CSV table of C-alpha atoms in Angstrom, one decimal:
chain,number,residue,atom,x,y,z
A,118,UNK,CA,-0.4,0.0,0.1
A,119,UNK,CA,2.9,2.4,0.8
A,120,UNK,CA,4.3,1.9,-2.5
A,121,UNK,CA,1.1,3.0,-4.2
A,122,UNK,CA,0.9,5.9,-2.1
A,123,UNK,CA,4.4,7.1,-2.7
A,124,UNK,CA,4.9,5.3,-6.3
A,125,UNK,CA,8.4,4.3,-5.1
A,126,UNK,CA,9.6,1.3,-3.4
A,127,UNK,CA,12.3,1.8,-0.7
A,128,UNK,CA,14.1,-1.5,-1.6
A,129,UNK,CA,14.3,-0.6,-5.3
A,130,UNK,CA,15.5,3.1,-4.8
A,131,UNK,CA,18.0,1.7,-2.2
A,132,UNK,CA,19.1,-1.3,-4.5
A,133,UNK,CA,19.8,1.3,-7.2
A,134,UNK,CA,22.0,3.9,-5.3
A,135,UNK,CA,23.6,1.2,-2.8
A,136,UNK,CA,26.6,1.0,-4.7
A,137,UNK,CA,27.5,4.3,-4.9
A,138,UNK,CA,27.1,5.3,-1.3
A,139,UNK,CA,30.2,3.3,0.0
A,140,UNK,CA,29.0,3.9,3.4
A,141,UNK,CA,26.1,3.8,6.0
A,142,UNK,CA,27.5,5.9,8.8
A,143,UNK,CA,24.1,7.8,9.0
A,144,UNK,CA,22.5,4.4,10.7
A,145,UNK,CA,24.9,5.2,13.6
A,146,UNK,CA,22.3,7.9,15.0
A,147,UNK,CA,19.1,9.9,14.3
A,148,UNK,CA,21.1,12.7,14.8
A,149,UNK,CA,23.5,11.8,11.9
A,150,UNK,CA,21.0,10.3,9.8
A,151,UNK,CA,19.0,13.9,9.8
A,152,UNK,CA,22.5,15.6,9.1
A,153,UNK,CA,23.5,13.2,6.1
A,154,UNK,CA,21.6,14.1,2.8
A,155,UNK,CA,20.9,10.3,1.7
A,156,UNK,CA,20.4,9.3,5.4
A,157,UNK,CA,17.9,12.0,5.7
A,158,UNK,CA,16.1,11.1,2.1
A,159,UNK,CA,16.0,7.7,2.8
A,160,UNK,CA,14.5,8.2,6.5
A,161,UNK,CA,11.8,10.6,4.9
A,162,UNK,CA,10.9,8.0,2.1
A,163,UNK,CA,10.8,5.3,5.0
A,164,UNK,CA,8.4,7.7,7.0
A,165,UNK,CA,6.2,8.4,4.2
A,166,UNK,CA,5.9,4.5,3.4
A,167,UNK,CA,5.1,3.8,7.0
A,168,UNK,CA,2.2,6.2,7.0
A,169,UNK,CA,3.7,9.2,9.1
A,170,UNK,CA,4.4,11.6,6.5
A,171,UNK,CA,2.9,14.2,8.7
A,172,UNK,CA,6.1,14.0,10.8
A,173,UNK,CA,8.2,14.6,7.5
A,174,UNK,CA,5.7,17.3,6.5
A,175,UNK,CA,6.1,19.1,10.2
A,176,UNK,CA,9.8,19.0,10.1
A,177,UNK,CA,10.0,20.8,6.7
A,178,UNK,CA,7.7,23.6,7.9
A,179,UNK,CA,9.4,23.5,11.2
A,180,UNK,CA,12.6,24.2,9.4
A,181,UNK,CA,11.0,27.1,7.2
A,182,UNK,CA,9.9,28.5,10.9
A,183,UNK,CA,13.3,28.3,12.3
A,184,UNK,CA,15.0,29.9,9.4
A,185,UNK,CA,12.5,32.7,9.0
A,186,UNK,CA,14.3,35.8,9.0
A,187,UNK,CA,11.5,38.2,10.1
A,188,UNK,CA,8.3,38.3,12.6
A,189,UNK,CA,6.1,38.4,9.4
A,190,UNK,CA,7.8,35.2,7.9
A,191,UNK,CA,7.5,33.2,11.4
A,192,UNK,CA,3.6,34.8,11.4
A,193,UNK,CA,2.8,33.2,8.2
A,194,UNK,CA,4.6,29.9,8.6
A,195,UNK,CA,2.9,29.7,12.3
A,196,UNK,CA,-0.5,29.5,10.4
A,197,UNK,CA,0.6,27.1,7.9
A,198,UNK,CA,1.7,24.8,11.0
A,199,UNK,CA,-1.4,25.5,13.2
A,200,UNK,CA,-3.9,24.7,10.2
A,201,UNK,CA,-1.8,21.6,9.0
A,202,UNK,CA,-0.8,20.1,12.0
A,203,UNK,CA,-2.2,21.2,15.2
A,204,UNK,CA,-5.8,21.9,14.7
A,205,UNK,CA,-8.6,19.1,15.2
A,206,UNK,CA,-9.5,17.2,11.8
A,207,UNK,CA,-6.2,18.8,10.1
A,208,UNK,CA,-5.1,17.3,6.9
A,209,UNK,CA,-1.7,16.3,8.7
A,210,UNK,CA,-2.6,16.5,12.3
A,211,UNK,CA,0.2,15.3,14.8
A,212,UNK,CA,-1.6,12.5,16.9
A,213,UNK,CA,0.1,14.3,20.1
A,214,UNK,CA,-1.0,12.5,23.2
A,215,UNK,CA,0.3,15.0,25.3
A,216,UNK,CA,-2.3,17.9,24.5
A,217,UNK,CA,-0.7,20.1,26.8
A,218,UNK,CA,2.1,20.4,24.3
A,219,UNK,CA,-0.3,21.6,21.8
A,220,UNK,CA,-2.1,23.4,24.0
A,221,UNK,CA,0.6,26.0,25.1
A,222,UNK,CA,1.6,26.6,21.8
A,223,UNK,CA,-1.9,27.7,20.5
A,224,UNK,CA,-2.3,29.5,23.9
A,225,UNK,CA,1.0,31.3,23.0
A,226,UNK,CA,-0.1,32.1,19.5
A,227,UNK,CA,-3.4,33.7,20.9
A,228,UNK,CA,-1.6,36.0,23.3
A,229,UNK,CA,0.7,37.0,20.4
A,230,UNK,CA,-2.2,37.8,18.2
A,231,UNK,CA,-4.2,39.7,21.4
A,232,UNK,CA,-1.1,41.9,21.9
A,233,UNK,CA,-0.7,42.6,17.7
A,234,UNK,CA,-3.6,44.9,18.1
A,235,UNK,CA,-1.5,47.0,20.9
A,236,UNK,CA,0.0,50.1,19.9
A,237,UNK,CA,3.2,49.2,21.8
A,238,UNK,CA,5.9,47.7,20.0
A,239,UNK,CA,7.6,45.1,22.1
A,240,UNK,CA,8.6,41.4,22.0
A,241,UNK,CA,5.1,39.9,23.6
A,242,UNK,CA,3.7,40.9,20.0
A,243,UNK,CA,6.4,38.7,18.2
A,244,UNK,CA,6.4,35.4,17.2
A,245,UNK,CA,9.4,33.6,19.1
A,246,UNK,CA,11.8,31.3,17.2
A,247,UNK,CA,11.5,28.7,19.9
A,248,UNK,CA,7.4,28.8,19.5
A,249,UNK,CA,7.6,25.1,18.1
A,250,UNK,CA,10.6,23.7,19.7
A,251,UNK,CA,8.5,21.4,22.1
A,252,UNK,CA,6.4,19.8,19.0
A,253,UNK,CA,9.6,19.3,17.2
A,254,UNK,CA,11.1,17.5,20.3
A,255,UNK,CA,8.0,15.6,20.6
A,256,UNK,CA,8.2,14.4,16.7
A,257,UNK,CA,11.9,13.6,16.9
A,258,UNK,CA,10.9,11.5,19.9
A,259,UNK,CA,8.3,9.8,17.8
A,260,UNK,CA,10.6,9.0,15.3
A,261,UNK,CA,13.0,7.8,17.6
A,262,UNK,CA,11.0,5.5,19.4
A,263,UNK,CA,8.3,4.1,16.8
A,264,UNK,CA,10.5,4.5,13.4
A,265,UNK,CA,14.1,4.5,13.8
A,266,UNK,CA,14.5,0.7,15.0
A,267,UNK,CA,12.4,-0.3,11.9
A,268,UNK,CA,14.4,1.8,9.7
A,269,UNK,CA,17.9,1.0,10.9
A,270,UNK,CA,16.9,-2.5,10.5
A,271,UNK,CA,15.4,-2.4,7.0
A,272,UNK,CA,18.2,-0.4,5.7
A,273,UNK,CA,20.9,-2.7,7.4
A,274,UNK,CA,18.8,-5.8,5.8
A,275,UNK,CA,18.8,-4.2,2.3
A,276,UNK,CA,22.5,-3.3,2.6
A,277,UNK,CA,23.1,-6.8,3.7
A,278,UNK,CA,21.3,-8.7,1.0
A,279,UNK,CA,22.7,-6.0,-1.8
A,280,UNK,CA,26.5,-6.6,-0.7
A,281,UNK,CA,25.8,-10.5,-0.6
A,282,UNK,CA,24.0,-10.4,-3.9
A,283,UNK,CA,20.8,-11.6,-2.4
A,284,UNK,CA,17.5,-10.5,-3.8
A,285,UNK,CA,15.9,-9.1,-0.7
A,286,UNK,CA,12.5,-9.2,-2.0
A,287,UNK,CA,12.3,-12.9,-2.4
A,288,UNK,CA,15.3,-14.2,-0.7
A,289,UNK,CA,16.8,-15.7,-4.0
A,290,UNK,CA,20.6,-15.3,-4.3
A,291,UNK,CA,22.6,-15.0,-7.7
A,292,UNK,CA,22.7,-18.3,-9.3
């Protein structure tokens, strides 16, 4: 089903690119994987095929928010994050069990919005760069706990089979 959704099969993608990689150091830690372009690409594809696309999408907007240079940019991106990930029945709603994390962010945004009407220019009117950090930490924890071990196992297994000339899809070796 994941192959149908993404139009790509992780085994096939990896098989085609494995020969040129020469290393799997990105499997040493989630942090290393996210810093490694190839590792990050495979992890993102794995998450999408594992029906965790909302985590990948949130991370993309989170990085945009963190890189925003102005309060106006942060305002625009925060609206996208709230509408896509934090509101009930959102397209990519994050299934955060600890609703307090989500409520704190939404409460802070409401406070900023209420202060925007004030004629005074102060820090309470601005979107802080760390506004979504707790949600980002939750996303990373979800990946680390639920997906990272499976991802490492999958990539290691595919690499082993590619290295040893086995067809990892049906268990047949070279003849």
